[in-house]
Tab-separated table of C-alpha atoms in Angstrom:
chain	number	residue	atom	x	y	z
L	1357	MET	CA	115.163	117.484	105.813
L	1358	ILE	CA	117.300	114.357	105.403
L	1359	GLN	CA	120.046	115.041	102.872
L	1360	ARG	CA	120.193	112.374	100.181
L	1361	THR	CA	121.862	111.934	96.799
L	1362	PRO	CA	119.614	113.113	93.925
L	1363	ALA	CA	121.836	111.451	91.288
L	1364	SER	CA	120.708	108.039	92.518
L	1365	ILE	CA	117.345	108.634	90.833
L	1366	GLU	CA	118.960	107.694	87.520
L	1367	ALA	CA	119.247	104.026	88.534
L	1368	ARG	CA	119.190	101.462	85.731
L	1369	LEU	CA	119.152	97.720	86.356
L	1370	SER	CA	118.242	96.224	82.987
L	1371	ASP	CA	121.465	94.287	82.264
L	1372	ASP	CA	119.922	91.219	80.647
L	1373	ASP	CA	116.202	91.870	80.939
L	1374	ASN	CA	114.499	95.033	79.735
L	1375	ARG	CA	111.186	94.249	81.416
L	1376	SER	CA	109.966	96.657	84.073
L	1377	TRP	CA	109.550	95.487	87.629
L	1378	GLN	CA	105.787	95.523	87.107
L	1379	GLN	CA	106.117	93.197	84.118
L	1380	LEU	CA	108.497	90.903	85.972
L	1381	LEU	CA	106.025	90.774	88.852
L	1382	SER	CA	103.185	89.986	86.462
L	1383	ASP	CA	105.256	87.284	84.730
L	1384	SER	CA	106.006	85.422	87.964
L	1385	ILE	CA	105.635	81.654	87.924
L	1386	THR	CA	102.333	80.695	89.521
L	1387	SER	CA	102.123	77.023	88.508
L	1388	PRO	CA	103.845	74.125	90.326
L	1389	ARG	CA	104.183	72.276	87.022
L	1390	GLU	CA	105.945	75.201	85.367
L	1391	LEU	CA	108.244	75.690	88.364
L	1392	LEU	CA	109.338	72.043	88.236
L	1393	ALA	CA	109.768	72.116	84.458
L	1394	ARG	CA	111.900	75.254	84.548
L	1395	LEU	CA	114.224	73.619	87.085
L	1396	ASP	CA	114.415	70.215	85.368
L	1397	LEU	CA	112.762	68.403	88.267
L	1398	PRO	CA	110.714	65.284	87.439
L	1399	ALA	CA	106.972	65.831	87.690
L	1400	GLU	CA	106.403	62.198	88.575
L	1401	THR	CA	108.412	62.734	91.773
L	1402	TRP	CA	107.391	66.217	92.854
L	1403	LEU	CA	104.170	67.359	91.177
L	1404	LYS	CA	101.572	65.596	93.337
L	1405	GLY	CA	102.944	67.051	96.576
L	1406	ALA	CA	103.571	70.444	94.983
L	1407	GLU	CA	99.987	70.709	93.792
L	1408	ALA	CA	98.673	69.665	97.215
L	1409	GLY	CA	100.671	72.432	98.911
L	1410	HIS	CA	99.763	74.895	96.169
L	1411	ARG	CA	96.064	74.405	96.868
L	1412	LEU	CA	96.642	75.603	100.429
L	1413	PHE	CA	99.000	78.492	99.590
L	1414	SER	CA	99.632	79.355	95.985
L	1415	VAL	CA	102.987	79.339	94.219
L	1416	ARG	CA	104.544	82.672	93.237
L	1417	VAL	CA	108.162	82.908	92.102
L	1418	PRO	CA	109.540	85.859	90.095
L	1419	GLU	CA	111.960	85.175	87.257
L	1420	PRO	CA	115.014	86.991	88.701
L	1421	PHE	CA	114.824	84.823	91.849
L	1422	LEU	CA	114.312	81.647	89.814
L	1423	ALA	CA	117.454	82.424	87.808
L	1424	ARG	CA	119.605	82.025	90.941
L	1425	MET	CA	118.464	78.446	91.571
L	1426	GLU	CA	120.459	75.366	90.593
L	1427	ARG	CA	118.679	73.302	87.967
L	1428	GLY	CA	118.034	69.685	88.850
L	1429	ASN	CA	118.649	70.225	92.561
L	1430	PRO	CA	115.499	69.747	94.674
L	1431	SER	CA	117.506	70.741	97.764
L	1432	ASP	CA	118.542	74.128	96.362
L	1433	PRO	CA	118.101	76.515	99.342
L	1434	LEU	CA	116.256	79.110	97.268
L	1435	LEU	CA	113.921	76.546	95.736
L	1436	ARG	CA	113.205	75.040	99.132
L	1437	GLN	CA	111.787	78.397	100.254
L	1438	VAL	CA	109.179	78.481	97.463
L	1439	LEU	CA	108.433	74.881	96.397
L	1440	PRO	CA	105.172	73.580	97.895
L	1441	LEU	CA	105.279	70.090	99.365
L	1442	GLY	CA	102.733	67.500	100.374
L	1443	LEU	CA	104.050	67.910	103.929
L	1444	GLU	CA	102.137	71.184	104.107
L	1445	THR	CA	98.872	69.270	104.292
L	1446	ASN	CA	99.895	67.530	107.530
L	1447	ALA	CA	98.545	68.931	110.784
L	1448	ALA	CA	101.065	69.327	113.615
L	1449	GLU	CA	100.390	70.119	117.242
L	1450	GLY	CA	101.253	73.702	118.136
L	1451	PHE	CA	101.363	74.932	114.527
L	1452	VAL	CA	98.495	77.369	113.997
L	1453	THR	CA	97.116	79.787	111.414
L	1454	ASP	CA	97.887	82.949	113.439
L	1455	PRO	CA	101.078	82.165	115.382
L	1456	LEU	CA	101.664	85.798	116.408
L	1457	GLN	CA	98.015	86.455	117.293
L	1458	GLU	CA	97.955	89.526	115.082
L	1459	ASP	CA	94.203	89.400	114.693
L	1460	GLY	CA	93.859	90.827	118.195
L	1461	ALA	CA	96.362	93.622	117.516
L	1462	ILE	CA	94.480	95.281	114.650
L	1463	GLN	CA	93.740	98.845	115.817
L	1464	THR	CA	91.813	99.889	112.734
L	1465	THR	CA	91.557	98.452	109.232
L	1466	GLY	CA	95.084	98.065	107.868
L	1467	LEU	CA	96.881	99.188	111.043
L	1468	ILE	CA	98.434	96.704	113.487
L	1469	ARG	CA	99.640	97.996	116.843
L	1470	LYS	CA	101.762	95.535	118.817
L	1471	TYR	CA	104.366	97.905	120.277
L	1472	ARG	CA	104.091	101.241	122.036
L	1473	SER	CA	106.180	103.433	119.726
L	1474	ARG	CA	105.675	101.645	116.403
L	1475	ALA	CA	102.666	100.943	114.228
L	1476	LEU	CA	102.554	98.557	111.288
L	1477	LEU	CA	100.678	99.619	108.162
L	1478	MET	CA	99.373	96.806	105.958
L	1479	VAL	CA	99.937	98.620	102.678
L	1480	THR	CA	98.930	95.597	100.587
L	1481	GLY	CA	98.298	91.884	100.816
L	1482	GLN	CA	100.285	91.204	97.658
L	1483	CYS	CA	103.798	89.767	97.671
L	1484	ALA	CA	106.322	89.336	94.898
L	1485	ILE	CA	107.129	85.856	96.164
L	1486	ASN	CA	105.194	83.385	98.278
L	1487	CYS	CA	107.598	81.963	100.842
L	1488	ARG	CA	106.331	78.632	102.135
L	1489	TYR	CA	107.271	79.458	105.748
L	1490	CYS	CA	105.449	82.816	105.815
L	1491	PHE	CA	103.825	83.436	109.202
L	1492	ARG	CA	101.077	85.386	107.393
L	1493	ARG	CA	100.241	82.671	104.860
L	1494	HIS	CA	96.754	82.456	106.430
L	1495	PHE	CA	96.288	86.180	107.137
L	1496	PRO	CA	92.840	87.593	106.128
L	1497	TYR	CA	94.212	90.235	103.777
L	1498	ASP	CA	90.843	90.830	102.093
L	1499	GLU	CA	89.448	92.029	105.421
L	1500	GLN	CA	92.295	94.534	105.819
L	1501	ARG	CA	92.162	96.047	102.348
L	1502	LEU	CA	92.336	99.826	102.683
L	1503	SER	CA	89.636	101.991	101.126
L	1504	PRO	CA	90.133	105.784	100.900
L	1505	SER	CA	88.107	106.242	104.102
L	1506	ASP	CA	90.194	103.541	105.832
L	1507	ARG	CA	93.359	105.383	104.833
L	1508	GLN	CA	92.081	108.563	106.466
L	1509	ARG	CA	91.209	106.655	109.643
L	1510	VAL	CA	94.751	105.270	109.753
L	1511	LEU	CA	96.145	108.800	109.533
L	1512	ASP	CA	93.709	110.011	112.187
L	1513	VAL	CA	94.848	107.241	114.561
L	1514	LEU	CA	98.498	108.123	113.973
L	1515	VAL	CA	97.873	111.841	114.539
L	1516	ALA	CA	96.081	111.045	117.793
L	1517	SER	CA	98.907	108.787	119.039
L	1518	PRO	CA	101.914	110.988	119.915
L	1519	GLU	CA	103.753	108.011	121.426
L	1520	ILE	CA	104.131	106.523	117.912
L	1521	ASN	CA	107.357	107.758	116.324
L	1522	GLU	CA	107.834	105.099	113.638
L	1523	VAL	CA	105.506	103.636	111.015
L	1524	ILE	CA	106.368	100.330	109.384
L	1525	PHE	CA	105.158	99.720	105.835
L	1526	SER	CA	104.401	96.015	105.602
L	1527	GLY	CA	101.947	93.604	104.056
L	1528	GLY	CA	102.287	91.468	101.925
L	1529	ASP	CA	105.149	93.483	100.551
L	1530	PRO	CA	104.712	97.270	100.487
L	1531	LEU	CA	106.908	97.619	97.402
L	1532	ALA	CA	104.447	95.469	95.436
L	1533	VAL	CA	102.253	98.564	95.050
L	1534	ASN	CA	102.930	101.539	92.794
L	1535	ASP	CA	105.201	104.384	93.786
L	1536	HIS	CA	102.465	107.002	93.442
L	1537	LEU	CA	100.534	105.414	96.325
L	1538	LEU	CA	103.692	104.880	98.392
L	1539	ALA	CA	104.671	108.516	97.864
L	1540	GLN	CA	101.232	109.625	99.072
L	1541	TRP	CA	101.537	107.507	102.208
L	1542	ALA	CA	105.095	108.703	102.875
L	1543	SER	CA	104.142	112.339	102.424
L	1544	ALA	CA	101.083	112.138	104.669
L	1545	ILE	CA	102.807	110.173	107.420
L	1546	SER	CA	106.017	112.220	107.426
L	1547	SER	CA	103.943	115.390	107.883
L	1548	ILE	CA	102.793	114.142	111.306
L	1549	PRO	CA	105.103	115.985	113.735
L	1550	HIS	CA	105.893	113.067	116.061
L	1551	ILE	CA	106.777	110.584	113.276
L	1552	ARG	CA	110.570	110.357	113.027
L	1553	ARG	CA	111.055	107.305	110.812
L	1554	ILE	CA	109.381	105.245	108.116
L	1555	ARG	CA	110.476	101.645	107.906
L	1556	LEU	CA	109.797	99.347	104.954
L	1557	HIS	CA	109.808	95.583	105.426
L	1558	THR	CA	110.351	94.193	101.956
L	1559	ARG	CA	111.742	91.311	99.945
L	1560	LEU	CA	111.245	92.923	96.549
L	1561	PRO	CA	114.688	94.521	96.040
L	1562	VAL	CA	116.111	91.021	96.510
L	1563	VAL	CA	113.697	88.914	94.478
L	1564	ILE	CA	113.130	91.570	91.751
L	1565	PRO	CA	116.039	94.040	91.949
L	1566	GLN	CA	114.504	96.046	89.089
L	1567	ARG	CA	112.029	97.309	91.689
L	1568	VAL	CA	114.679	99.842	92.707
L	1569	CYS	CA	113.682	102.271	89.966
L	1570	GLY	CA	113.713	106.007	89.481
L	1571	ALA	CA	110.175	106.486	90.799
L	1572	LEU	CA	110.989	104.683	94.048
L	1573	LEU	CA	114.174	106.646	94.594
L	1574	LYS	CA	112.407	109.905	93.787
L	1575	TRP	CA	109.878	109.673	96.618
L	1576	ILE	CA	112.518	108.369	98.994
L	1577	ASN	CA	114.624	111.425	98.189
L	1578	SER	CA	111.689	113.759	98.806
L	1579	THR	CA	110.620	112.222	102.131
L	1580	PRO	CA	111.851	114.406	105.019
L	1581	VAL	CA	112.060	111.665	107.666
L	1582	GLN	CA	114.608	108.860	107.849
L	1583	ILE	CA	113.855	105.846	105.644
L	1584	ILE	CA	114.897	102.429	106.915
L	1585	MET	CA	114.551	99.340	104.758
L	1586	VAL	CA	114.546	95.937	106.417
L	1587	LEU	CA	115.264	93.298	103.797
L	1588	HIS	CA	114.580	89.600	104.131
L	1589	VAL	CA	117.471	87.467	102.905
L	1590	ASN	CA	117.868	83.931	104.250
L	1591	HIS	CA	120.740	82.573	102.161
L	1592	PRO	CA	123.812	84.168	100.531
L	1593	ALA	CA	122.838	82.759	97.114
L	1594	GLU	CA	119.933	85.229	97.083
L	1595	MET	CA	122.431	88.070	96.625
L	1596	ASP	CA	123.586	88.407	93.019
L	1597	ARG	CA	125.293	91.254	91.178
L	1598	THR	CA	122.060	92.988	90.174
L	1599	THR	CA	120.720	92.818	93.711
L	1600	ARG	CA	123.901	94.346	95.117
L	1601	ARG	CA	123.735	97.151	92.578
L	1602	ALA	CA	120.096	97.861	93.475
L	1603	LEU	CA	121.003	98.043	97.152
L	1604	GLY	CA	123.805	100.436	96.265
L	1605	TYR	CA	121.270	102.832	94.734
L	1606	LEU	CA	119.215	102.694	97.922
L	1607	ARG	CA	122.258	103.394	100.077
L	1608	ALA	CA	123.180	106.340	97.825
L	1609	ALA	CA	119.664	107.684	98.431
L	1610	GLY	CA	120.321	107.674	102.183
L	1611	VAL	CA	118.346	104.565	103.066
L	1612	THR	CA	119.525	102.605	106.108
L	1613	LEU	CA	119.628	98.934	105.099
L	1614	LEU	CA	119.087	96.136	107.605
L	1615	ASN	CA	118.353	92.456	107.146
L	1616	GLN	CA	116.230	89.992	109.036
L	1617	SER	CA	116.364	86.257	108.379
L	1618	VAL	CA	114.370	83.312	109.593
L	1619	ILE	CA	116.253	80.207	110.626
L	1620	LEU	CA	114.932	77.463	108.355
L	1621	ARG	CA	115.581	73.732	108.252
L	1622	GLY	CA	117.328	72.822	105.011
L	1623	VAL	CA	117.998	76.443	104.039
L	1624	ASN	CA	120.327	78.145	106.517
L	1625	ASP	CA	120.528	75.863	109.575
L	1626	HIS	CA	124.317	75.659	109.354
L	1627	ALA	CA	126.953	77.999	110.784
L	1628	ASP	CA	128.888	78.132	107.504
L	1629	VAL	CA	125.809	79.417	105.653
L	1630	LEU	CA	124.933	81.985	108.299
L	1631	GLU	CA	128.526	83.206	108.447
L	1632	GLN	CA	128.653	83.641	104.682
L	1633	LEU	CA	125.256	85.363	104.730
L	1634	SER	CA	126.446	87.993	107.221
L	1635	GLU	CA	129.628	88.651	105.254
L	1636	THR	CA	127.745	88.850	101.948
L	1637	LEU	CA	125.207	91.263	103.379
L	1638	PHE	CA	127.831	93.532	104.892
L	1639	ASP	CA	129.758	93.594	101.605
L	1640	ALA	CA	126.559	95.125	100.177
L	1641	ASP	CA	126.307	97.665	103.043
L	1642	VAL	CA	123.456	95.765	104.704
L	1643	LEU	CA	123.699	95.178	108.445
L	1644	PRO	CA	122.470	91.815	109.816
L	1645	TYR	CA	119.705	92.697	112.260
L	1646	TYR	CA	117.537	89.805	113.421
L	1647	LEU	CA	117.670	86.046	113.099
L	1648	HIS	CA	114.114	85.012	113.863
L	1649	ALA	CA	113.277	81.745	115.535
L	1650	PHE	CA	110.702	79.958	113.429
L	1651	ASP	CA	107.109	81.068	113.936
L	1652	PRO	CA	104.920	77.947	114.300
L	1653	VAL	CA	102.603	78.567	111.356
L	1654	ALA	CA	100.371	75.743	110.138
L	1655	GLY	CA	101.628	74.116	106.950
L	1656	ALA	CA	105.300	74.949	107.452
L	1657	GLN	CA	106.359	72.702	110.329
L	1658	HIS	CA	109.046	71.027	108.168
L	1659	PHE	CA	111.092	74.246	108.383
L	1660	ASP	CA	111.198	74.277	112.181
L	1661	VAL	CA	114.574	74.472	113.945
L	1662	PRO	CA	114.450	74.029	117.747
L	1663	ASP	CA	115.632	76.975	119.830
L	1664	GLU	CA	118.413	74.888	121.386
L	1665	GLU	CA	119.882	74.240	117.945
L	1666	ALA	CA	119.512	77.891	116.969
L	1667	ARG	CA	121.388	78.943	120.107
L	1668	LEU	CA	124.307	76.691	119.225
L	1669	LEU	CA	124.484	78.132	115.721
L	1670	VAL	CA	124.582	81.724	116.960
L	1671	ARG	CA	127.171	80.869	119.603
L	1672	GLU	CA	129.301	79.474	116.776
L	1673	LEU	CA	128.818	82.706	114.817
L	1674	LEU	CA	130.057	84.686	117.805
L	1675	SER	CA	133.330	82.778	117.604
L	1676	ARG	CA	133.703	83.461	113.864
L	1677	LEU	CA	132.407	86.985	113.289
L	1678	PRO	CA	132.742	90.439	114.852
L	1679	GLY	CA	129.768	91.215	117.037
L	1680	PHE	CA	128.210	93.699	114.627
L	1681	LEU	CA	127.837	90.921	112.019
L	1682	VAL	CA	126.038	88.520	114.345
L	1683	PRO	CA	122.261	88.946	114.019
L	1684	ARG	CA	120.266	88.958	117.216
L	1685	LEU	CA	118.444	85.678	117.795
L	1686	VAL	CA	114.880	86.530	118.765
L	1687	ARG	CA	111.389	85.136	118.962
L	1688	GLU	CA	108.217	87.143	118.650
L	1689	VAL	CA	105.969	86.182	121.557
L	1690	PRO	CA	102.358	87.309	121.212
L	1691	GLY	CA	101.469	90.015	123.713
L	1692	LYS	CA	105.047	90.936	124.593
L	1693	ALA	CA	106.115	94.595	124.339
L	1694	ALA	CA	109.107	93.784	122.117
L	1695	LYS	CA	110.890	90.927	120.377
L	1696	THR	CA	112.155	88.430	122.940
L	1697	PRO	CA	115.908	87.666	122.745
L	1698	ILE	CA	116.681	83.976	122.998
L	1699	ASP	CA	119.286	83.429	125.694
L	1700	LEU	CA	122.438	82.035	124.083
L	1701	TYR	CA	123.755	80.648	127.347
L	1702	SER	CA	120.782	78.613	128.504
L	1703	GLU	CA	121.577	76.038	131.159
L	1704	ALA	CA	120.014	73.484	128.828
L	1705	LEU	CA	123.210	73.675	126.785
């Protein structure tokens, strides 16, 4: 049994907002017009393009994330991640709906198997925030919705696969579902003898820190295998006081906290930003893990940063930061047995 800190179950994060995480999720902004109005951006300039992008991939922005944006600034790095643009309607060669070819890696409904020792469980198709660059923005979530019989098949596959030692809760965002269901999954999976770790890939503790509640911490504390949480933070401005406190509760509960970012044009494609992001994360006991090269998903080509430019940025980070604060620059190549590191010392440089 992993020893964790029971006192962390008493977490409270309601400084200025007494709404539950479920209410905050329900109250998310889902209208381009409202998003622009809340940020004092002129509709006559931005609404037509925003509505065009919204029709392809809907807007969803929770209030706690919105509160960290600078009003009147269309280039705010947090806003840029969630504001739909007319550019999303443009086709671009090489940008496709399934850039990682996940459709061919589905082992059974809700279970994706790309690597030998890990399996990815699509807990839900729901997210707390719709990031415009999401590589799964076209994913057929309705086809992967898990019925009770599907859930049993997932467990049967895991039991019959002794080479799998880690299950990744993903989606959507796994923390967008209720803790009762997550506790059931964690209990069933951790009872399989060869499963050593459960990993959660989530953005919710960042975009709605109130998600780190007593019910979440309770099932984490009662799960006998190691819990790893991989956050997704792209810019240091995403980390406010409430977020850091929420992450502190997770650390006190024994959760290993890692972060993966995506390098994005106009958001974090600058060494100063990436340096500050690593320092800010580590101050919150989160270790920078991966810096992903951009996945060429259709509708998001305006975020693309060429690999050559990404290499230069990471080489600059190596000169500024200790090695443990420099995330590993990788690309996910469909069909490969692991993430592919991008060589920082390519002859092209």
